[in-house]
Amino acid sequence: MPNPSVFFVSDGTGITAETFGNAILAQFEVKFRHIRIPFVDSVDKAHQAVRQILHTGEIEGRKPIVFTTLVNMEVLSVILEGCKEKTMLMDMFSIFVNPLEKELGIKSNHRVGRFSDASKSQEYRDRIEAINFSLAHDDGQLNRDLELSDVILVGVSRSGKTPTSLYLAMQHGLKASNYPLIPEDFERRQLPPALMPHKKKIFGLTIQPERLSEIRNERRPDSKYASLANCRHEVAEAEAMMRRAGIRWLSTTHKSIEEIATTILQEINPERLIY
Amino acid sequence: MPNPSVFFVSDGTGITAETFGNAILAQFEVKFRHIRIPFVDSVDKAHQAVRQILHTGEIEGRKPIVFTTLVNMEVLSVILEGCKEKTMLMDMFSIFVNPLEKELGIKSNHRVGRFSDASKSQEYRDRIEAINFSLAHDDGQLNRDLELSDVILVGVSRSGKTPTSLYLAMQHGLKASNYPLIPEDFERRQLPPALMPHKKKIFGLTIQPERLSEIRNERRPDSKYASLANCRHEVAEAEAMMRRAGIRWLSTTHKSIEEIATTILQEINPERLIY
């Protein structure tokens, strides 16, 4: 029996449909076959989507699962009509938006999700600017404009600073700088002096020495840099330094960048937060 | 009257709850006040969340809106019990997961969403590796390992290549290289020779000269680089070159990185796609 097919049908990118669908599908120990049908913004394309979905259902001999985030009523009704009884359709808007209209006492405007026309909005431009800022301030490259940072991450090399910075920029529109902690910081036993005026924006990342050594060995096998002894030394020094400086920090060893970013947002609570 | 408060309550990061909630809230011309309550993974924390939500409702004199993606039944029941009738609660799992269990004929495993324990999975490590690869192959910096790219973006400076590459890496785990098209390419009237063996992975980005000039002026005001005449020339040359090369391309002028990425996925259809 093939893996159950799941369709994500949307007038836009389908990202909302897929994020939500994935969260639900993750509850099952089944591998699903994902089929994205984005940009369904006309009745024609809706009919085409219905044909594709029903055809799959016939071949597989079971009801396909369909997640939709369609807001155009005409397009939605083609999908609803075409898919009813022959698929497992989960239309997220009609289930949630309608009750909300009642509660708020206002009509919704039925526009396509958060990404549409984004490029024209100041919010979107700020987000792109945040990505550029975070790239320019990666790995302590640039001290200039440091005061414009919303968050400054510190930690030893390969503790997860760069992916976390880029995630904070891309998803939350935050300007995130990051600084590696290096031997001269350990000798001085202090965080890099350039950072001290911005202490309340600083967040530390640490990592188990064993995992760090693994990661570094992928990059520079059998180097002193990657040796467990050196990783132990650097991590111990960095943690001691963060404790002394009284900054907030966490261990990234068992955390995804999404979890790290969520914790940072809670702790730093930046004034400027786009999403 | 203050903006309506919206709570996002989750056992994990709350990203799924918030993405879905935002798509729904975007249907209303109202500014909402977002309150994230992530990592609600115990009965104690659930009671705390309920107190916070009800307190807000009392102060504001209206029902708060609550989006939840709680999978722990014990935690969920505290929220359901505490919030009923006093909030507008939208529990996404109980609405969708239960019907799906019936249809699939299997029980769900009630585990926390897609980000939990991610750091241990190969999928997650591949994603981090893709981010590192895409950073190293930003802006034509590195020809080495170009054949490992899933996607290679080309376009004039500031056409959107870098944010799109990073998005493809971060969200879809794709190794995305990008190459600027520069005067010597225009003179040779050909795409950079290093790219030609990988033609089916190449995707072009272009942009309206007026918008390009605006973006470049923010960076280098009144330069030849940013002048409208130069932008027109570069864009015309780049588009002619992409046409001659027969590669797929699009204009980023009115598109968000999410929309650009979705189109690239459809067109390039990379073999290795994590999400």
Coordinates of C-alpha atoms in Angstrom, one line a residue:
Chain A
M1 CA 0.0 0.0 0.0
P2 CA 1.5 3.4 -1.0
N3 CA 2.0 6.2 1.5
P4 CA -1.2 8.2 1.9
S5 CA -1.2 11.3 -0.3
V6 CA -1.7 14.7 1.3
F7 CA -2.4 17.8 -0.8
F8 CA -1.8 21.4 0.3
V9 CA -4.0 23.7 -1.8
S10 CA -3.6 27.4 -1.4
D11 CA -4.2 30.7 -3.3
G12 CA -0.7 31.8 -2.1
T13 CA 2.4 29.9 -1.4
G14 CA 0.7 27.1 0.6
I15 CA 3.2 27.7 3.4
T16 CA 0.5 28.2 6.0
A17 CA -1.4 25.2 4.8
E18 CA 1.7 23.1 4.9
T19 CA 3.0 24.3 8.3
F20 CA -0.4 23.5 9.9
G21 CA -0.8 20.3 8.0
N22 CA 2.6 19.1 9.0
A23 CA 1.9 19.7 12.7
I24 CA -1.1 17.6 12.4
L25 CA 0.5 14.8 10.4
A26 CA 3.4 14.7 12.8
Q27 CA 0.9 13.0 15.2
F28 CA 0.9 9.9 13.0
E29 CA 3.6 7.3 12.6
V30 CA 2.9 7.2 8.9
K31 CA 5.0 8.6 6.1
F32 CA 2.8 10.8 3.9
R33 CA 3.4 11.8 0.3
H34 CA 3.3 15.6 0.1
I35 CA 1.9 17.3 -2.9
R36 CA 1.9 21.1 -3.0
I37 CA -0.6 22.9 -5.2
P38 CA 0.2 26.6 -4.6
F39 CA -1.1 29.7 -6.4
V40 CA -4.6 28.3 -7.0
D41 CA -6.2 31.7 -7.7
S42 CA -8.7 31.0 -10.4
V43 CA -11.7 28.8 -11.0
D44 CA -9.8 27.1 -13.8
K45 CA -6.9 26.2 -11.6
A46 CA -9.3 25.0 -8.9
H47 CA -10.9 22.5 -11.4
Q48 CA -7.5 21.4 -12.4
A49 CA -6.5 20.8 -8.7
V50 CA -9.7 18.8 -8.1
R51 CA -9.0 16.6 -11.1
Q52 CA -5.5 15.9 -9.9
I53 CA -6.7 15.1 -6.4
L54 CA -9.5 12.8 -7.4
H55 CA -7.3 11.0 -9.9
T56 CA -4.8 10.3 -7.1
G57 CA -7.6 9.0 -4.9
E58 CA -8.8 6.6 -7.7
I59 CA -5.3 5.3 -8.3
E60 CA -4.6 4.8 -4.6
G61 CA -8.0 3.5 -3.8
R62 CA -8.5 5.7 -0.7
K63 CA -9.5 9.2 0.1
P64 CA -6.7 11.7 -0.2
I65 CA -6.1 14.2 2.6
V66 CA -6.5 17.8 1.5
F67 CA -5.5 20.8 3.5
T68 CA -6.7 24.1 2.1
T69 CA -6.2 27.8 3.1
L70 CA -8.3 29.2 0.2
V71 CA -9.9 32.6 0.9
N72 CA -11.4 33.3 -2.5
M73 CA -14.9 32.0 -2.0
E74 CA -15.5 31.1 -5.7
V75 CA -12.3 29.1 -5.8
L76 CA -13.0 27.5 -2.5
S77 CA -16.5 26.4 -3.6
V78 CA -15.1 24.6 -6.6
I79 CA -12.8 22.7 -4.3
L80 CA -15.5 22.0 -1.7
E81 CA -17.9 20.8 -4.3
G82 CA -15.4 18.7 -6.3
C83 CA -13.8 17.1 -3.2
K84 CA -16.7 16.4 -1.0
E85 CA -17.2 12.8 0.1
K86 CA -14.2 11.8 -2.1
T87 CA -11.5 13.3 0.0
M88 CA -10.7 14.2 3.6
L89 CA -10.9 17.9 3.2
M90 CA -9.7 20.2 6.0
D91 CA -10.5 23.8 5.1
M92 CA -8.8 25.8 7.8
F93 CA -10.4 29.2 7.1
S94 CA -14.0 28.2 7.1
I95 CA -13.6 26.3 10.3
F96 CA -11.9 29.1 12.2
V97 CA -12.6 32.4 10.4
N98 CA -16.3 32.3 10.5
P99 CA -16.7 31.8 14.3
L100 CA -14.1 34.6 14.8
E101 CA -16.2 36.9 12.6
K102 CA -19.1 36.4 15.0
E103 CA -17.1 36.9 18.1
L104 CA -15.3 40.1 16.9
G105 CA -18.5 41.4 15.3
I106 CA -16.7 42.3 12.1
K107 CA -16.6 40.8 8.7
S108 CA -13.3 39.4 7.4
N109 CA -11.9 40.7 4.2
H110 CA -11.1 37.4 2.5
R111 CA -7.7 38.3 1.4
V112 CA -4.8 35.9 0.7
G113 CA -2.5 35.1 3.6
R114 CA 0.4 37.0 5.2
F115 CA 2.8 36.7 2.3
S116 CA 0.8 38.4 -0.4
D117 CA 1.9 41.8 -1.5
A118 CA 4.5 41.5 1.2
S119 CA 7.2 43.0 -0.9
K120 CA 5.4 46.4 -0.8
S121 CA 5.1 46.6 2.9
Q122 CA 7.5 48.3 5.3
E123 CA 7.3 45.2 7.5
Y124 CA 8.7 43.1 4.6
R125 CA 11.4 45.6 3.8
D126 CA 12.4 45.7 7.4
R127 CA 12.7 41.9 7.4
I128 CA 15.0 41.9 4.3
E129 CA 17.0 44.6 6.0
A130 CA 17.3 42.5 9.1
I131 CA 18.6 39.6 7.0
N132 CA 21.2 41.8 5.4
F133 CA 22.2 43.3 8.8
S134 CA 22.5 39.8 10.4
L135 CA 24.7 38.6 7.5
A136 CA 27.0 41.6 7.8
H137 CA 27.2 41.2 11.6
D138 CA 27.8 37.4 11.4
D139 CA 30.8 36.1 13.3
G140 CA 31.9 39.4 14.7
Q141 CA 32.7 40.7 11.3
L142 CA 31.5 44.3 11.9
N143 CA 31.5 46.4 15.0
R144 CA 29.8 49.3 13.2
D145 CA 26.1 49.9 14.0
L146 CA 26.3 47.3 16.7
E147 CA 23.9 49.5 18.7
L148 CA 21.2 48.8 16.1
S149 CA 21.2 45.1 16.9
D150 CA 18.1 43.8 18.6
V151 CA 19.9 40.8 19.9
I152 CA 23.7 39.9 20.2
L153 CA 24.6 36.3 20.4
V154 CA 27.8 35.1 21.9
G155 CA 29.4 31.6 22.1
V156 CA 32.3 29.5 21.1
S157 CA 32.7 28.6 17.4
R158 CA 30.1 26.2 16.1
S159 CA 27.7 26.6 19.1
G160 CA 24.8 27.5 16.7
K161 CA 25.1 31.3 16.6
T162 CA 24.9 31.8 12.8
P163 CA 21.8 29.7 12.0
T164 CA 20.0 31.2 15.1
S165 CA 20.9 34.8 14.0
L166 CA 19.6 34.2 10.5
Y167 CA 16.4 32.5 11.8
L168 CA 15.7 35.5 14.1
A169 CA 16.2 37.8 11.1
M170 CA 14.2 35.8 8.6
Q171 CA 11.3 34.8 10.8
H172 CA 11.0 37.6 13.3
G173 CA 12.6 40.6 11.4
L174 CA 15.2 41.0 14.2
K175 CA 18.7 42.4 13.6
A176 CA 20.8 39.8 15.2
S177 CA 24.6 40.2 15.5
N178 CA 26.8 37.4 16.7
Y179 CA 30.3 37.2 18.2
P180 CA 32.5 34.2 18.6
L181 CA 34.2 33.8 22.0
I182 CA 37.9 33.1 21.2
P183 CA 41.2 32.4 23.1
E184 CA 42.0 36.1 23.7
D185 CA 38.6 36.6 25.4
F186 CA 39.3 33.6 27.6
E187 CA 42.7 35.1 28.5
R188 CA 41.1 38.4 29.3
R189 CA 38.3 36.5 31.1
Q190 CA 35.8 39.0 29.8
L191 CA 33.2 39.2 27.0
P192 CA 34.5 41.2 24.0
P193 CA 34.7 44.9 25.2
A194 CA 32.8 46.2 22.1
L195 CA 29.7 44.4 23.4
M196 CA 29.7 45.7 26.9
P197 CA 27.6 48.8 26.3
H198 CA 24.8 46.5 24.9
K199 CA 24.7 44.0 27.7
K200 CA 21.0 43.7 28.0
K201 CA 20.8 42.5 24.4
I202 CA 23.4 39.8 24.8
F203 CA 22.4 36.2 24.9
G204 CA 24.9 33.3 25.2
L205 CA 24.8 29.9 23.5
T206 CA 26.7 27.0 24.8
I207 CA 26.9 23.3 23.8
Q208 CA 28.1 20.0 25.3
P209 CA 31.8 19.6 24.6
E210 CA 31.2 16.1 23.1
R211 CA 28.7 17.3 20.6
L212 CA 30.9 20.3 19.8
S213 CA 33.9 18.1 19.1
E214 CA 31.7 16.0 16.7
I215 CA 30.6 19.0 14.8
R216 CA 34.0 20.5 14.5
N217 CA 35.5 17.2 13.4
E218 CA 33.2 17.1 10.4
R219 CA 34.8 20.4 9.4
R220 CA 38.4 20.0 10.5
P221 CA 39.1 16.3 11.2
D222 CA 41.7 15.5 13.8
S223 CA 42.6 19.2 14.5
K224 CA 43.4 20.6 17.8
Y225 CA 40.4 22.9 17.2
A226 CA 38.1 19.8 17.1
S227 CA 39.8 17.8 19.9
L228 CA 37.6 16.9 22.8
A229 CA 40.2 18.4 25.2
N230 CA 40.1 21.7 23.5
C231 CA 36.3 21.8 23.2
R232 CA 36.1 21.0 26.9
H233 CA 38.4 23.9 27.7
E234 CA 36.7 26.4 25.5
V235 CA 33.2 25.5 26.7
A236 CA 34.2 25.6 30.4
E237 CA 35.9 29.0 29.8
A238 CA 32.9 30.4 27.9
E239 CA 30.4 29.3 30.5
A240 CA 32.4 30.7 33.3
M241 CA 32.6 34.0 31.4
M242 CA 28.9 34.1 30.8
R243 CA 28.2 33.4 34.4
R244 CA 30.6 36.1 35.6
A245 CA 29.1 38.6 33.1
G246 CA 25.6 37.8 34.3
I247 CA 24.1 37.4 30.9
R248 CA 21.4 34.9 30.0
W249 CA 22.4 31.8 28.1
L250 CA 21.3 28.3 27.2
S251 CA 22.7 25.0 25.9
T252 CA 21.9 24.3 22.2
T253 CA 22.9 20.7 22.4
H254 CA 19.4 19.2 22.2
K255 CA 17.6 22.2 20.8
S256 CA 16.5 23.2 17.3
I257 CA 17.0 26.7 16.1
E258 CA 13.3 27.3 16.4
E259 CA 13.4 26.4 20.1
I260 CA 16.5 28.4 20.7
A261 CA 15.0 31.4 19.0
T262 CA 11.7 31.1 21.0
T263 CA 13.6 31.1 24.2
I264 CA 15.7 34.1 23.2
L265 CA 12.6 36.1 22.3
Q266 CA 11.1 35.3 25.8
E267 CA 14.3 36.3 27.6
I268 CA 15.5 39.3 25.6
N269 CA 12.0 40.5 24.8
P270 CA 13.2 42.9 22.0
E271 CA 11.2 46.1 21.6
R272 CA 11.1 45.8 17.8
L273 CA 9.6 42.5 16.9
I274 CA 7.9 42.1 13.5
Y275 CA 6.2 38.7 14.0
Chain B
M1 CA -10.9 50.1 23.3
P2 CA -7.6 48.2 23.3
N3 CA -6.6 45.8 20.5
P4 CA -8.0 42.4 21.0
S5 CA -5.5 40.0 22.7
V6 CA -4.6 36.8 21.1
F7 CA -2.8 34.0 22.9
F8 CA -0.7 31.3 21.3
V9 CA -0.4 28.4 23.7
S10 CA 1.8 25.5 22.9
D11 CA 3.8 22.7 24.5
G12 CA 6.6 23.5 22.0
T13 CA 7.8 26.7 20.4
G14 CA 4.3 27.9 19.5
I15 CA 5.4 28.4 15.9
T16 CA 2.7 26.2 14.4
A17 CA 0.0 27.9 16.5
E18 CA 1.2 31.3 15.5
T19 CA 1.7 30.6 11.8
F20 CA -1.8 29.2 11.6
G21 CA -3.3 31.9 13.9
N22 CA -1.6 34.7 11.8
A23 CA -3.1 33.4 8.6
I24 CA -6.5 33.5 10.2
L25 CA -6.1 36.9 11.9
A26 CA -4.8 38.4 8.6
Q27 CA -8.4 38.1 7.4
F28 CA -9.4 40.9 9.7
E29 CA -8.6 44.6 9.5
V30 CA -7.9 44.7 13.2
K31 CA -4.5 45.0 14.9
F32 CA -4.2 42.2 17.5
R33 CA -2.0 42.1 20.5
H34 CA 0.1 38.9 20.3
I35 CA 1.0 37.0 23.4
R36 CA 3.1 33.9 23.1
I37 CA 3.0 31.3 25.8
P38 CA 5.4 28.6 24.6
F39 CA 6.7 25.5 26.3
V40 CA 3.5 24.8 28.3
D41 CA 4.4 21.2 29.1
S42 CA 3.1 20.7 32.6
V43 CA -0.2 20.9 34.4
D44 CA 1.3 23.7 36.6
K45 CA 2.3 25.8 33.6
A46 CA -1.2 25.2 32.1
H47 CA -2.9 26.6 35.2
Q48 CA -0.5 29.6 35.1
A49 CA -1.4 30.2 31.4
V50 CA -5.1 30.0 32.2
R51 CA -4.7 32.6 35.0
Q52 CA -2.9 34.9 32.6
I53 CA -5.5 34.5 29.9
L54 CA -8.5 35.0 32.1
H55 CA -6.9 38.0 33.9
T56 CA -6.4 39.7 30.5
G57 CA -10.0 38.9 29.6
E58 CA -11.3 40.6 32.8
I59 CA -9.2 43.7 32.3
E60 CA -10.2 44.1 28.7
G61 CA -13.8 43.2 29.2
R62 CA -14.0 40.8 26.3
K63 CA -13.1 37.2 25.5
P64 CA -9.5 36.7 24.6
I65 CA -8.8 34.7 21.5
V66 CA -6.7 31.6 22.2
F67 CA -4.9 29.4 19.6
T68 CA -3.6 26.1 21.0
T69 CA -1.6 23.3 19.6
L70 CA -1.3 21.3 22.8
V71 CA -0.9 17.5 22.3
N72 CA -0.5 16.5 26.0
M73 CA -4.0 15.6 26.9
E74 CA -3.6 16.4 30.6
V75 CA -2.3 19.9 29.8
L76 CA -4.9 20.4 27.2
S77 CA -7.7 19.5 29.5
V78 CA -6.6 22.1 32.1
I79 CA -6.7 24.8 29.3
L80 CA -10.0 23.6 27.9
E81 CA -11.6 23.5 31.4
G82 CA -10.2 26.8 32.5
C83 CA -10.9 28.7 29.2
K84 CA -14.3 27.4 28.3
E85 CA -17.0 30.0 27.8
K86 CA -14.5 32.7 29.0
T87 CA -12.3 32.7 25.9
M88 CA -12.6 32.0 22.2
L89 CA -10.5 28.8 22.2
M90 CA -9.4 27.3 18.9
D91 CA -7.6 24.0 19.6
M92 CA -6.3 23.0 16.3
F93 CA -5.4 19.4 17.1
S94 CA -8.7 18.2 18.6
I95 CA -10.5 19.7 15.6
F96 CA -8.3 18.1 13.0
V97 CA -6.4 15.2 14.5
N98 CA -9.4 13.2 15.7
P99 CA -11.2 13.0 12.4
L100 CA -7.9 12.0 10.7
E101 CA -7.4 9.2 13.2
K102 CA -10.8 7.8 12.1
E103 CA -10.1 8.1 8.4
L104 CA -6.6 6.6 8.6
G105 CA -7.7 3.9 11.0
I106 CA -4.7 4.5 13.3
K107 CA -4.2 6.2 16.6
S108 CA -2.1 9.3 16.7
N109 CA 0.9 9.3 19.1
H110 CA 0.2 12.7 20.7
R111 CA 3.7 13.9 20.5
V112 CA 4.8 17.6 20.4
G113 CA 5.2 19.1 16.9
R114 CA 7.8 19.0 14.3
F115 CA 10.5 20.9 16.1
S116 CA 10.9 18.7 19.2
D117 CA 14.0 16.6 19.4
A118 CA 14.8 18.0 15.9
S119 CA 18.5 18.4 16.8
K120 CA 18.9 14.7 17.1
S121 CA 17.5 13.9 13.7
Q122 CA 19.4 13.5 10.4
E123 CA 16.9 15.8 8.8
Y124 CA 17.7 18.6 11.2
R125 CA 21.4 18.2 10.7
D126 CA 21.0 18.3 7.0
R127 CA 19.1 21.5 7.3
I128 CA 21.9 23.1 9.4
E129 CA 24.4 21.8 6.9
A130 CA 22.3 23.4 4.1
I131 CA 22.4 26.7 5.9
N132 CA 26.2 26.5 6.2
F133 CA 26.6 25.5 2.5
S134 CA 24.4 28.3 1.3
L135 CA 26.3 30.9 3.4
A136 CA 29.6 29.6 2.0
H137 CA 28.3 29.7 -1.5
D138 CA 26.7 33.1 -1.2
D139 CA 27.5 35.7 -3.9
G140 CA 29.7 33.4 -6.0
Q141 CA 32.2 33.1 -3.1
L142 CA 33.1 29.5 -3.7
N143 CA 33.2 27.3 -6.8
R144 CA 34.2 24.2 -4.9
D145 CA 31.4 21.6 -4.4
L146 CA 29.1 23.5 -6.7
E147 CA 27.8 20.2 -7.9
L148 CA 26.4 19.6 -4.5
S149 CA 24.0 22.5 -4.9
D150 CA 20.3 21.7 -5.2
V151 CA 19.6 25.1 -6.7
I152 CA 21.9 27.8 -8.1
L153 CA 20.4 31.3 -8.3
V154 CA 21.7 33.9 -10.7
G155 CA 20.9 37.6 -11.1
V156 CA 22.3 41.1 -10.8
S157 CA 23.4 42.5 -7.5
R158 CA 20.5 43.2 -5.1
S159 CA 17.9 41.2 -7.1
G160 CA 17.1 39.0 -4.0
K161 CA 19.4 36.1 -4.4
T162 CA 20.9 36.0 -0.9
P163 CA 17.6 36.1 1.2
T164 CA 16.1 33.6 -1.2
S165 CA 19.0 31.2 -0.9
L166 CA 19.0 31.4 2.9
Y167 CA 15.2 30.8 3.0
L168 CA 15.5 27.7 0.7
A169 CA 18.2 26.4 3.1
M170 CA 16.5 27.2 6.3
Q171 CA 12.9 26.2 5.4
H172 CA 13.4 23.4 2.9
G173 CA 16.9 22.1 3.7
L174 CA 18.2 22.8 0.2
K175 CA 21.8 23.7 -0.6
A176 CA 21.4 26.9 -2.5
S177 CA 24.3 28.6 -4.2
N178 CA 24.0 32.0 -5.7
Y179 CA 26.0 33.9 -8.3
P180 CA 25.9 37.6 -9.2
L181 CA 25.8 38.6 -12.9
I182 CA 28.5 41.2 -13.4
P183 CA 29.9 43.3 -16.2
E184 CA 32.3 40.7 -17.4
D185 CA 29.5 38.2 -17.8
F186 CA 27.6 40.9 -19.9
E187 CA 30.6 41.4 -22.1
R188 CA 31.0 37.7 -22.6
R189 CA 27.2 37.5 -23.1
Q190 CA 27.1 34.2 -21.3
L191 CA 26.3 32.9 -17.8
P192 CA 29.4 32.3 -15.7
P193 CA 31.2 29.3 -17.2
A194 CA 31.5 27.5 -13.9
L195 CA 27.8 27.1 -13.8
M196 CA 27.2 25.6 -17.2
P197 CA 27.6 21.9 -16.2
H198 CA 24.7 22.5 -13.7
K199 CA 22.3 24.2 -16.0
K200 CA 19.2 22.3 -14.9
K201 CA 19.6 23.6 -11.4
I202 CA 20.0 27.2 -12.4
F203 CA 17.2 29.7 -11.7
G204 CA 17.3 33.4 -12.6
L205 CA 16.0 36.3 -10.6
T206 CA 15.4 39.7 -12.1
I207 CA 13.8 42.9 -10.9
Q208 CA 12.4 46.1 -12.3
P209 CA 15.2 48.6 -12.9
E210 CA 13.3 51.4 -10.9
R211 CA 13.0 49.2 -7.8
L212 CA 16.6 48.0 -8.2
S213 CA 17.9 51.6 -8.3
E214 CA 15.9 52.4 -5.2
I215 CA 17.4 49.4 -3.3
R216 CA 20.9 50.2 -4.4
N217 CA 20.5 53.9 -3.5
E218 CA 19.8 52.9 0.1
R219 CA 23.2 51.3 0.1
R220 CA 25.4 53.5 -2.1
P221 CA 23.5 56.8 -2.6
D222 CA 24.2 58.6 -5.9
S223 CA 26.7 56.0 -7.2
K224 CA 26.9 54.9 -10.8
Y225 CA 26.1 51.4 -9.4
A226 CA 22.7 52.7 -8.2
S227 CA 21.9 55.0 -11.1
L228 CA 18.7 54.2 -13.0
A229 CA 20.6 54.2 -16.3
N230 CA 23.0 51.6 -15.0
C231 CA 20.3 49.5 -13.4
R232 CA 18.4 49.5 -16.7
H233 CA 21.5 48.4 -18.6
E234 CA 22.3 45.6 -16.2
V235 CA 18.8 44.3 -16.0
A236 CA 18.4 44.3 -19.8
E237 CA 21.7 42.5 -20.2
A238 CA 20.9 39.9 -17.5
E239 CA 17.4 39.2 -18.9
A240 CA 18.8 38.8 -22.5
M241 CA 21.4 36.4 -21.2
M242 CA 18.9 34.3 -19.2
R243 CA 16.7 34.1 -22.3
R244 CA 19.6 33.0 -24.5
A245 CA 20.7 30.4 -21.9
G246 CA 17.2 29.1 -21.8
I247 CA 17.0 29.0 -18.0
R248 CA 13.9 29.6 -15.9
W249 CA 13.6 32.9 -14.2
L250 CA 11.1 35.3 -12.6
S251 CA 10.9 38.9 -11.5
T252 CA 11.2 39.4 -7.8
T253 CA 9.8 43.0 -7.8
H254 CA 6.4 42.3 -6.3
K255 CA 7.2 39.0 -4.7
S256 CA 8.1 38.0 -1.1
I257 CA 11.0 35.5 -0.6
E258 CA 8.3 32.9 0.4
E259 CA 6.6 33.3 -3.0
I260 CA 9.9 33.3 -4.9
A261 CA 11.0 30.1 -3.1
T262 CA 7.7 28.4 -3.7
T263 CA 8.0 29.1 -7.5
I264 CA 11.6 27.9 -7.6
L265 CA 10.6 24.6 -5.9
Q266 CA 7.8 24.0 -8.5
E267 CA 10.2 24.8 -11.4
I268 CA 13.4 23.2 -10.3
N269 CA 11.7 20.3 -8.4
P270 CA 14.9 19.3 -6.6
E271 CA 15.4 15.7 -5.8
R272 CA 16.4 16.3 -2.2
L273 CA 13.7 18.3 -0.5
I274 CA 13.5 18.0 3.3
Y275 CA 10.1 19.8 3.8

